[in-house]
Amino acid sequence: MVTKRGNKNYLRKGRNYVVGEGSNLRGKEKEKRDKEDRLSNLPDELIHRILSTIDAKSCVQMSVLSKRWRNLWTTLPVLNLQDTSFSDPVLFESFVDHVLSHRDSSTNLHVVNFESYDDLQEGDVVDSIIDYITDTPTVTASIRLLSILADQCVVGSLPDLSLCQSLTTLNLSRICAEATPFEIVSLKSLYLIDCNFECGDEEVLDLFEDCVNLRRLSLHNCNYYGGFQTFRIHAPQLTYLSISWMRIDEMFNSNCDIELFTPKLQHFSYSDSDVYEFSSDEDLLSLEEFNVDVLLDEDTDSLVQLIELFEIMGSAKFVTLSTSIIEVMSMFPDELDGRSSPFTRLHDFKLNKDTPSSSTVVPPKVMAYLFGGSPGFWFNRWKDKNSRDNSEGDPEEFQEALSLQPFFNPRGVRNLTLIVDLHAG
Amino acid sequence: MSEIDMAIIKPEMMKPYIWLETSDGSIQQVEQEIAMYCPLICQEIIQKGMGSSKNCAICLPQRVSPAMLSLILDYCRFHQVPGRSNKERKSYDEKFIRIDTKRLCELTSAADSLQLKPLVDLTSRALARIIEGKSPEEIREIFHLPDDLTEVSGACENSEEKLEPLKNATDDPRIRLLNRLYAKKRRELKERERLKNVEAEEEHADERSVDDLLSFINGNGEDPKGIKTSKNKKKNRRKKEQHQKSTSLKEASEVNKKEINGQNIRHQSAEVDRIAETSNSHAEDLFAQKEFDDGDIDDGIDPALKEKIDREVADFARRLNSDWPERMQEFLSSGQEKKTMLFTPNGNSFLRRNACMCYPSVLNDFTYPLYACKLNFHPF
């Protein structure tokens, strides 16, 4: 708005102070407004939010934009340290060093995402990051998510993370470390992917007992060097568990068994080429989803292990099995003799086909074994997931639901999901 | 007090319309259902009982102009309908943010002041995508940022490969420190390399040290000592560097497939393209520099070997530049295929190697996806 006072025109409300001829004023004012720097006018918090999805290198480079941006990077609460924009690992390490040492250490740091695909020359950049986190009080108290992907990097300071009181999510990918128990009380989600652990001689390996608040655990393709016989997962609050491709001394060691103490488990996924021996003292009464994706050998040993696993997971409502399971069961129907159906409250059953084929025939004995134990559940019809009357919901929704398990990839797998309906009766 | 009670006692509160006042003083009527989608408005209605009439219209924060309010209400109108699928919502969101950057900034600000978190996330990410990967000049151009730093060096704004994050001409002690750090690192590496070379003299010319690459890259602005001692190894370094780059790119693109549910395939390829671009420009850079260096080299390399290396380097660079799009397609599609090959009868190691290099979407725990395969992750 413009008010006239004397010969000069002023803009109201403290906008750009423009002195000039009346007739041009509107035009100039609009032009000026158009050229206004709206990005820098956003509060720090919003700019931080915007920068939180951009890698740290770019954020630091933005310090040359203008005065306002000069030091914004020093107070970023989210650090994305990726080496993909660096051609040289040494430069990347120096950069990380620089960023950490020149960061404003009195501001909160909530998230650190570190990704390095190159062979790190010295390999202690990860340790230096953990040291920074644990040595800087503000950071130790404010860090919530730590994600480290460091190809073949040996990390020594993992135990120090127990000092972090707010750390709720920890992702470790491809690192090598000693198998010391994770003692992070605040931890809710732990993802270990492609890692190598050096274990001692103990018979029982229990890495998670001290993470009393752990809700989600995902162990994918981890290798444990050691002589343990039992891998224990003791997590009283755990609701989501996913195990795949677990290896001991780089092999599938069928002597090893996996002990579960997870009374509140709601979701269990397993994927491998063979089945470990599972045991659980308590019934998993809260179990909702049970997914198994294995390519069974055509012999009875693995089948027996699998059947034992079914017994443990019998309360599941939503079961997804791979077709090879059905095939091997069909091959050895005698194994099913004398066994009652493991599933007692089956609601939905899906078959994951890894190659599109015409159809999977489920012999009656197998059907009786799988479905016979669930009252009110009987075969209604096969439904193609992609058919129009799919009441399961959007295929996209289905895929999102499974996106939590990295090794189930409906996008890559051409699924003809055969859905058997629960006919409410 | 239940809603029904409130309706009986104050029937006007259940009217479907709410009065809102924007920063310019104008007042308008808005369907209550839609306006309640904004937490701030919701709060004002429920806790303070405002908005039921023109007199007690809810005063919106200053950052909410009428134009922005209109946009925000459009957003709310669409999203507050419960029956929409995720796909529909995402598609709407994508179209919604296709506005000019000026309005995008305003929208972010307005949504933030109304505490409409999903919209703030959406707009912030959109702004991040705009900023990401652009040079400082471009960013200044787009957002009309004032160029008010005392000295800004062109070197810093150029090729990302130049590298030192704050390499510019202002006499910042931090930059000096950083440069010293780099120089020290280079010297250390060189020392180590030299010791290694003494022991393994038959090392093939190709396997030159990273240090040499380092000095080479920084050759232009850096320590002249660095250049002189490593002059001889320039060409071989270049070759190795390109080789390194292509393998790291390969890995980068593989691991880029982190988002399995595929919603970010578009994003991923943009990411990969960006990597491709920077490496491409780098390759060209090197190539150009090769020409330049030809004149004044007095390296002790046997000329025949030198020629062979030259040819290999040129070849490699050409290949890298030319079949880049095809190779990218290959990487992208092979990434997909790998996932289908979860189970083959062939053996564990192959399976394991090719099993999804997918990172679980931890972002599910927080509201921020990190980039690309990138990732995702921030609690706010």
mmCIF file with all atom_site columns, N, CA and C in Angstrom, chain A residues 53-98:
data_model
loop_
_atom_site.group_PDB
_atom_site.id
_atom_site.type_symbol
_atom_site.label_atom_id
_atom_site.label_alt_id
_atom_site.label_comp_id
_atom_site.label_asym_id
_atom_site.label_entity_id
_atom_site.label_seq_id
_atom_site.pdbx_PDB_ins_code
_atom_site.Cartn_x
_atom_site.Cartn_y
_atom_site.Cartn_z
_atom_site.occupancy
_atom_site.B_iso_or_equiv
_atom_site.pdbx_formal_charge
_atom_site.auth_seq_id
_atom_site.auth_comp_id
_atom_site.auth_asym_id
_atom_site.auth_atom_id
_atom_site.pdbx_PDB_model_num
ATOM 1   N N  . THR A 1 53 ? 17.982 -32.885 3.089  1.00 0.00 ? 53 THR A N  1
ATOM 2   C CA . THR A 1 53 ? 18.004 -33.955 2.091  1.00 0.00 ? 53 THR A CA 1
ATOM 3   C C  . THR A 1 53 ? 19.126 -33.771 1.091  1.00 0.00 ? 53 THR A C  1
ATOM 4   N N  . ILE A 1 54 ? 19.994 -32.830 1.356  1.00 0.00 ? 54 ILE A N  1
ATOM 5   C CA . ILE A 1 54 ? 21.101 -32.552 0.437  1.00 0.00 ? 54 ILE A CA 1
ATOM 6   C C  . ILE A 1 54 ? 22.399 -32.939 1.118  1.00 0.00 ? 54 ILE A C  1
ATOM 7   N N  . ASP A 1 55 ? 23.350 -33.420 0.337  1.00 0.00 ? 55 ASP A N  1
ATOM 8   C CA . ASP A 1 55 ? 24.591 -33.876 0.942  1.00 0.00 ? 55 ASP A CA 1
ATOM 9   C C  . ASP A 1 55 ? 25.389 -32.725 1.528  1.00 0.00 ? 55 ASP A C  1
ATOM 10  N N  . ALA A 1 56 ? 26.208 -33.051 2.498  1.00 0.00 ? 56 ALA A N  1
ATOM 11  C CA . ALA A 1 56 ? 26.921 -32.035 3.261  1.00 0.00 ? 56 ALA A CA 1
ATOM 12  C C  . ALA A 1 56 ? 27.845 -31.193 2.393  1.00 0.00 ? 56 ALA A C  1
ATOM 13  N N  . LYS A 1 57 ? 28.412 -31.823 1.386  1.00 0.00 ? 57 LYS A N  1
ATOM 14  C CA . LYS A 1 57 ? 29.326 -31.072 0.543  1.00 0.00 ? 57 LYS A CA 1
ATOM 15  C C  . LYS A 1 57 ? 28.615 -29.907 -0.122 1.00 0.00 ? 57 LYS A C  1
ATOM 16  N N  . SER A 1 58 ? 27.452 -30.174 -0.668 1.00 0.00 ? 58 SER A N  1
ATOM 17  C CA . SER A 1 58 ? 26.694 -29.093 -1.298 1.00 0.00 ? 58 SER A CA 1
ATOM 18  C C  . SER A 1 58 ? 26.291 -28.048 -0.268 1.00 0.00 ? 58 SER A C  1
ATOM 19  N N  . CYS A 1 59 ? 25.925 -28.504 0.908  1.00 0.00 ? 59 CYS A N  1
ATOM 20  C CA . CYS A 1 59 ? 25.517 -27.548 1.936  1.00 0.00 ? 59 CYS A CA 1
ATOM 21  C C  . CYS A 1 59 ? 26.671 -26.624 2.289  1.00 0.00 ? 59 CYS A C  1
ATOM 22  N N  . VAL A 1 60 ? 27.849 -27.196 2.406  1.00 0.00 ? 60 VAL A N  1
ATOM 23  C CA . VAL A 1 60 ? 28.990 -26.358 2.742  1.00 0.00 ? 60 VAL A CA 1
ATOM 24  C C  . VAL A 1 60 ? 29.306 -25.422 1.582  1.00 0.00 ? 60 VAL A C  1
ATOM 25  N N  . GLN A 1 61 ? 29.177 -25.931 0.387  1.00 0.00 ? 61 GLN A N  1
ATOM 26  C CA . GLN A 1 61 ? 29.442 -25.084 -0.772 1.00 0.00 ? 61 GLN A CA 1
ATOM 27  C C  . GLN A 1 61 ? 28.476 -23.917 -0.852 1.00 0.00 ? 61 GLN A C  1
ATOM 28  N N  . MET A 1 62 ? 27.320 -24.092 -0.261 1.00 0.00 ? 62 MET A N  1
ATOM 29  C CA . MET A 1 62 ? 26.355 -22.997 -0.304 1.00 0.00 ? 62 MET A CA 1
ATOM 30  C C  . MET A 1 62 ? 26.764 -21.822 0.554  1.00 0.00 ? 62 MET A C  1
ATOM 31  N N  . SER A 1 63 ? 27.823 -21.992 1.293  1.00 0.00 ? 63 SER A N  1
ATOM 32  C CA . SER A 1 63 ? 28.265 -20.880 2.119  1.00 0.00 ? 63 SER A CA 1
ATOM 33  C C  . SER A 1 63 ? 28.755 -19.728 1.260  1.00 0.00 ? 63 SER A C  1
ATOM 34  N N  . VAL A 1 64 ? 28.937 -19.966 -0.025 1.00 0.00 ? 64 VAL A N  1
ATOM 35  C CA . VAL A 1 64 ? 29.374 -18.857 -0.865 1.00 0.00 ? 64 VAL A CA 1
ATOM 36  C C  . VAL A 1 64 ? 28.217 -18.088 -1.480 1.00 0.00 ? 64 VAL A C  1
ATOM 37  N N  . LEU A 1 65 ? 27.010 -18.494 -1.165 1.00 0.00 ? 65 LEU A N  1
ATOM 38  C CA . LEU A 1 65 ? 25.879 -17.842 -1.815 1.00 0.00 ? 65 LEU A CA 1
ATOM 39  C C  . LEU A 1 65 ? 25.717 -16.402 -1.372 1.00 0.00 ? 65 LEU A C  1
ATOM 40  N N  . SER A 1 66 ? 25.679 -16.216 -0.085 1.00 0.00 ? 66 SER A N  1
ATOM 41  C CA . SER A 1 66 ? 25.553 -14.849 0.420  1.00 0.00 ? 66 SER A CA 1
ATOM 42  C C  . SER A 1 66 ? 25.867 -14.866 1.906  1.00 0.00 ? 66 SER A C  1
ATOM 43  N N  . LYS A 1 67 ? 25.854 -13.682 2.486  1.00 0.00 ? 67 LYS A N  1
ATOM 44  C CA . LYS A 1 67 ? 26.208 -13.579 3.907  1.00 0.00 ? 67 LYS A CA 1
ATOM 45  C C  . LYS A 1 67 ? 25.315 -14.461 4.762  1.00 0.00 ? 67 LYS A C  1
ATOM 46  N N  . ARG A 1 68 ? 24.053 -14.445 4.380  1.00 0.00 ? 68 ARG A N  1
ATOM 47  C CA . ARG A 1 68 ? 23.087 -15.212 5.169  1.00 0.00 ? 68 ARG A CA 1
ATOM 48  C C  . ARG A 1 68 ? 23.441 -16.688 5.218  1.00 0.00 ? 68 ARG A C  1
ATOM 49  N N  . TRP A 1 69 ? 24.021 -17.144 4.115  1.00 0.00 ? 69 TRP A N  1
ATOM 50  C CA . TRP A 1 69 ? 24.302 -18.566 3.998  1.00 0.00 ? 69 TRP A CA 1
ATOM 51  C C  . TRP A 1 69 ? 25.678 -18.950 4.486  1.00 0.00 ? 69 TRP A C  1
ATOM 52  N N  . ARG A 1 70 ? 26.437 -17.939 4.846  1.00 0.00 ? 70 ARG A N  1
ATOM 53  C CA . ARG A 1 70 ? 27.836 -18.169 5.131  1.00 0.00 ? 70 ARG A CA 1
ATOM 54  C C  . ARG A 1 70 ? 28.052 -19.278 6.158  1.00 0.00 ? 70 ARG A C  1
ATOM 55  N N  . ASN A 1 71 ? 27.316 -19.164 7.242  1.00 0.00 ? 71 ASN A N  1
ATOM 56  C CA . ASN A 1 71 ? 27.573 -20.123 8.322  1.00 0.00 ? 71 ASN A CA 1
ATOM 57  C C  . ASN A 1 71 ? 26.420 -21.056 8.604  1.00 0.00 ? 71 ASN A C  1
ATOM 58  N N  . LEU A 1 72 ? 25.474 -21.083 7.682  1.00 0.00 ? 72 LEU A N  1
ATOM 59  C CA . LEU A 1 72 ? 24.315 -21.949 7.925  1.00 0.00 ? 72 LEU A CA 1
ATOM 60  C C  . LEU A 1 72 ? 24.711 -23.402 8.095  1.00 0.00 ? 72 LEU A C  1
ATOM 61  N N  . TRP A 1 73 ? 25.725 -23.797 7.350  1.00 0.00 ? 73 TRP A N  1
ATOM 62  C CA . TRP A 1 73 ? 26.083 -25.211 7.391  1.00 0.00 ? 73 TRP A CA 1
ATOM 63  C C  . TRP A 1 73 ? 26.639 -25.638 8.743  1.00 0.00 ? 73 TRP A C  1
ATOM 64  N N  . THR A 1 74 ? 27.106 -24.653 9.523  1.00 0.00 ? 74 THR A N  1
ATOM 65  C CA . THR A 1 74 ? 27.720 -25.044 10.794 1.00 0.00 ? 74 THR A CA 1
ATOM 66  C C  . THR A 1 74 ? 26.690 -25.446 11.836 1.00 0.00 ? 74 THR A C  1
ATOM 67  N N  . THR A 1 75 ? 25.428 -25.121 11.574 1.00 0.00 ? 75 THR A N  1
ATOM 68  C CA . THR A 1 75 ? 24.414 -25.473 12.563 1.00 0.00 ? 75 THR A CA 1
ATOM 69  C C  . THR A 1 75 ? 23.428 -26.501 12.042 1.00 0.00 ? 75 THR A C  1
ATOM 70  N N  . LEU A 1 76 ? 23.786 -27.151 10.968 1.00 0.00 ? 76 LEU A N  1
ATOM 71  C CA . LEU A 1 76 ? 22.890 -28.157 10.412 1.00 0.00 ? 76 LEU A CA 1
ATOM 72  C C  . LEU A 1 76 ? 22.633 -29.277 11.401 1.00 0.00 ? 76 LEU A C  1
ATOM 73  N N  . PRO A 1 77 ? 21.377 -29.620 11.612 1.00 0.00 ? 77 PRO A N  1
ATOM 74  C CA . PRO A 1 77 ? 21.088 -30.734 12.510 1.00 0.00 ? 77 PRO A CA 1
ATOM 75  C C  . PRO A 1 77 ? 21.107 -32.088 11.798 1.00 0.00 ? 77 PRO A C  1
ATOM 76  N N  . VAL A 1 78 ? 21.284 -32.042 10.487 1.00 0.00 ? 78 VAL A N  1
ATOM 77  C CA . VAL A 1 78 ? 21.337 -33.290 9.736  1.00 0.00 ? 78 VAL A CA 1
ATOM 78  C C  . VAL A 1 78 ? 22.578 -33.256 8.849  1.00 0.00 ? 78 VAL A C  1
ATOM 79  N N  . LEU A 1 79 ? 23.425 -34.236 8.992  1.00 0.00 ? 79 LEU A N  1
ATOM 80  C CA . LEU A 1 79 ? 24.630 -34.278 8.162  1.00 0.00 ? 79 LEU A CA 1
ATOM 81  C C  . LEU A 1 79 ? 24.590 -35.489 7.246  1.00 0.00 ? 79 LEU A C  1
ATOM 82  N N  . ASN A 1 80 ? 24.609 -35.219 5.962  1.00 0.00 ? 80 ASN A N  1
ATOM 83  C CA . ASN A 1 80 ? 24.670 -36.311 4.990  1.00 0.00 ? 80 ASN A CA 1
ATOM 84  C C  . ASN A 1 80 ? 26.064 -36.349 4.404  1.00 0.00 ? 80 ASN A C  1
ATOM 85  N N  . LEU A 1 81 ? 26.870 -37.237 4.906  1.00 0.00 ? 81 LEU A N  1
ATOM 86  C CA . LEU A 1 81 ? 28.250 -37.310 4.442  1.00 0.00 ? 81 LEU A CA 1
ATOM 87  C C  . LEU A 1 81 ? 28.371 -38.462 3.469  1.00 0.00 ? 81 LEU A C  1
ATOM 88  N N  . GLN A 1 82 ? 28.319 -38.142 2.202  1.00 0.00 ? 82 GLN A N  1
ATOM 89  C CA . GLN A 1 82 ? 28.419 -39.186 1.187  1.00 0.00 ? 82 GLN A CA 1
ATOM 90  C C  . GLN A 1 82 ? 29.639 -38.967 0.341  1.00 0.00 ? 82 GLN A C  1
ATOM 91  N N  . ASP A 1 83 ? 30.309 -40.026 0.017  1.00 0.00 ? 83 ASP A N  1
ATOM 92  C CA . ASP A 1 83 ? 31.521 -39.829 -0.765 1.00 0.00 ? 83 ASP A CA 1
ATOM 93  C C  . ASP A 1 83 ? 31.264 -39.878 -2.259 1.00 0.00 ? 83 ASP A C  1
ATOM 94  N N  . THR A 1 84 ? 30.014 -39.976 -2.645 1.00 0.00 ? 84 THR A N  1
ATOM 95  C CA . THR A 1 84 ? 29.745 -40.084 -4.074 1.00 0.00 ? 84 THR A CA 1
ATOM 96  C C  . THR A 1 84 ? 30.079 -38.796 -4.816 1.00 0.00 ? 84 THR A C  1
ATOM 97  N N  . SER A 1 85 ? 30.098 -37.687 -4.093 1.00 0.00 ? 85 SER A N  1
ATOM 98  C CA . SER A 1 85 ? 30.441 -36.461 -4.806 1.00 0.00 ? 85 SER A CA 1
ATOM 99  C C  . SER A 1 85 ? 31.921 -36.128 -4.676 1.00 0.00 ? 85 SER A C  1
ATOM 100 N N  . PHE A 1 86 ? 32.671 -37.060 -4.157 1.00 0.00 ? 86 PHE A N  1
ATOM 101 C CA . PHE A 1 86 ? 34.113 -36.859 -4.057 1.00 0.00 ? 86 PHE A CA 1
ATOM 102 C C  . PHE A 1 86 ? 34.806 -37.910 -4.909 1.00 0.00 ? 86 PHE A C  1
ATOM 103 N N  . SER A 1 87 ? 35.758 -37.471 -5.691 1.00 0.00 ? 87 SER A N  1
ATOM 104 C CA . SER A 1 87 ? 36.431 -38.442 -6.536 1.00 0.00 ? 87 SER A CA 1
ATOM 105 C C  . SER A 1 87 ? 37.536 -39.160 -5.774 1.00 0.00 ? 87 SER A C  1
ATOM 106 N N  . ASP A 1 88 ? 37.879 -38.644 -4.639 1.00 0.00 ? 88 ASP A N  1
ATOM 107 C CA . ASP A 1 88 ? 39.051 -39.147 -3.948 1.00 0.00 ? 88 ASP A CA 1
ATOM 108 C C  . ASP A 1 88 ? 38.723 -39.394 -2.488 1.00 0.00 ? 88 ASP A C  1
ATOM 109 N N  . PRO A 1 89 ? 38.913 -40.613 -2.012 1.00 0.00 ? 89 PRO A N  1
ATOM 110 C CA . PRO A 1 89 ? 38.563 -40.901 -0.622 1.00 0.00 ? 89 PRO A CA 1
ATOM 111 C C  . PRO A 1 89 ? 39.328 -40.063 0.395  1.00 0.00 ? 89 PRO A C  1
ATOM 112 N N  . VAL A 1 90 ? 40.544 -39.691 0.039  1.00 0.00 ? 90 VAL A N  1
ATOM 113 C CA . VAL A 1 90 ? 41.313 -38.895 0.990  1.00 0.00 ? 90 VAL A CA 1
ATOM 114 C C  . VAL A 1 90 ? 40.687 -37.526 1.172  1.00 0.00 ? 90 VAL A C  1
ATOM 115 N N  . LEU A 1 91 ? 40.252 -36.959 0.066  1.00 0.00 ? 91 LEU A N  1
ATOM 116 C CA . LEU A 1 91 ? 39.599 -35.658 0.144  1.00 0.00 ? 91 LEU A CA 1
ATOM 117 C C  . LEU A 1 91 ? 38.304 -35.759 0.937  1.00 0.00 ? 91 LEU A C  1
ATOM 118 N N  . PHE A 1 92 ? 37.634 -36.866 0.723  1.00 0.00 ? 92 PHE A N  1
ATOM 119 C CA . PHE A 1 92 ? 36.391 -37.056 1.458  1.00 0.00 ? 92 PHE A CA 1
ATOM 120 C C  . PHE A 1 92 ? 36.672 -37.110 2.947  1.00 0.00 ? 92 PHE A C  1
ATOM 121 N N  . GLU A 1 93 ? 37.681 -37.860 3.313  1.00 0.00 ? 93 GLU A N  1
ATOM 122 C CA . GLU A 1 93 ? 38.005 -37.950 4.738  1.00 0.00 ? 93 GLU A CA 1
ATOM 123 C C  . GLU A 1 93 ? 38.380 -36.596 5.310  1.00 0.00 ? 93 GLU A C  1
ATOM 124 N N  . SER A 1 94 ? 39.154 -35.843 4.548  1.00 0.00 ? 94 SER A N  1
ATOM 125 C CA . SER A 1 94 ? 39.521 -34.512 5.022  1.00 0.00 ? 94 SER A CA 1
ATOM 126 C C  . SER A 1 94 ? 38.297 -33.640 5.166  1.00 0.00 ? 94 SER A C  1
ATOM 127 N N  . PHE A 1 95 ? 37.399 -33.811 4.232  1.00 0.00 ? 95 PHE A N  1
ATOM 128 C CA . PHE A 1 95 ? 36.170 -33.022 4.289  1.00 0.00 ? 95 PHE A CA 1
ATOM 129 C C  . PHE A 1 95 ? 35.387 -33.346 5.549  1.00 0.00 ? 95 PHE A C  1
ATOM 130 N N  . VAL A 1 96 ? 35.234 -34.629 5.817  1.00 0.00 ? 96 VAL A N  1
ATOM 131 C CA . VAL A 1 96 ? 34.483 -35.016 7.019  1.00 0.00 ? 96 VAL A CA 1
ATOM 132 C C  . VAL A 1 96 ? 35.143 -34.424 8.256  1.00 0.00 ? 96 VAL A C  1
ATOM 133 N N  . ASP A 1 97 ? 36.457 -34.525 8.283  1.00 0.00 ? 97 ASP A N  1
ATOM 134 C CA . ASP A 1 97 ? 37.226 -33.964 9.376  1.00 0.00 ? 97 ASP A CA 1
ATOM 135 C C  . ASP A 1 97 ? 36.932 -32.477 9.554  1.00 0.00 ? 97 ASP A C  1
ATOM 136 N N  . HIS A 1 98 ? 36.964 -31.787 8.437  1.00 0.00 ? 98 HIS A N  1
ATOM 137 C CA . HIS A 1 98 ? 36.752 -30.344 8.438  1.00 0.00 ? 98 HIS A CA 1
ATOM 138 C C  . HIS A 1 98 ? 35.359 -29.996 8.930  1.00 0.00 ? 98 HIS A C  1
#
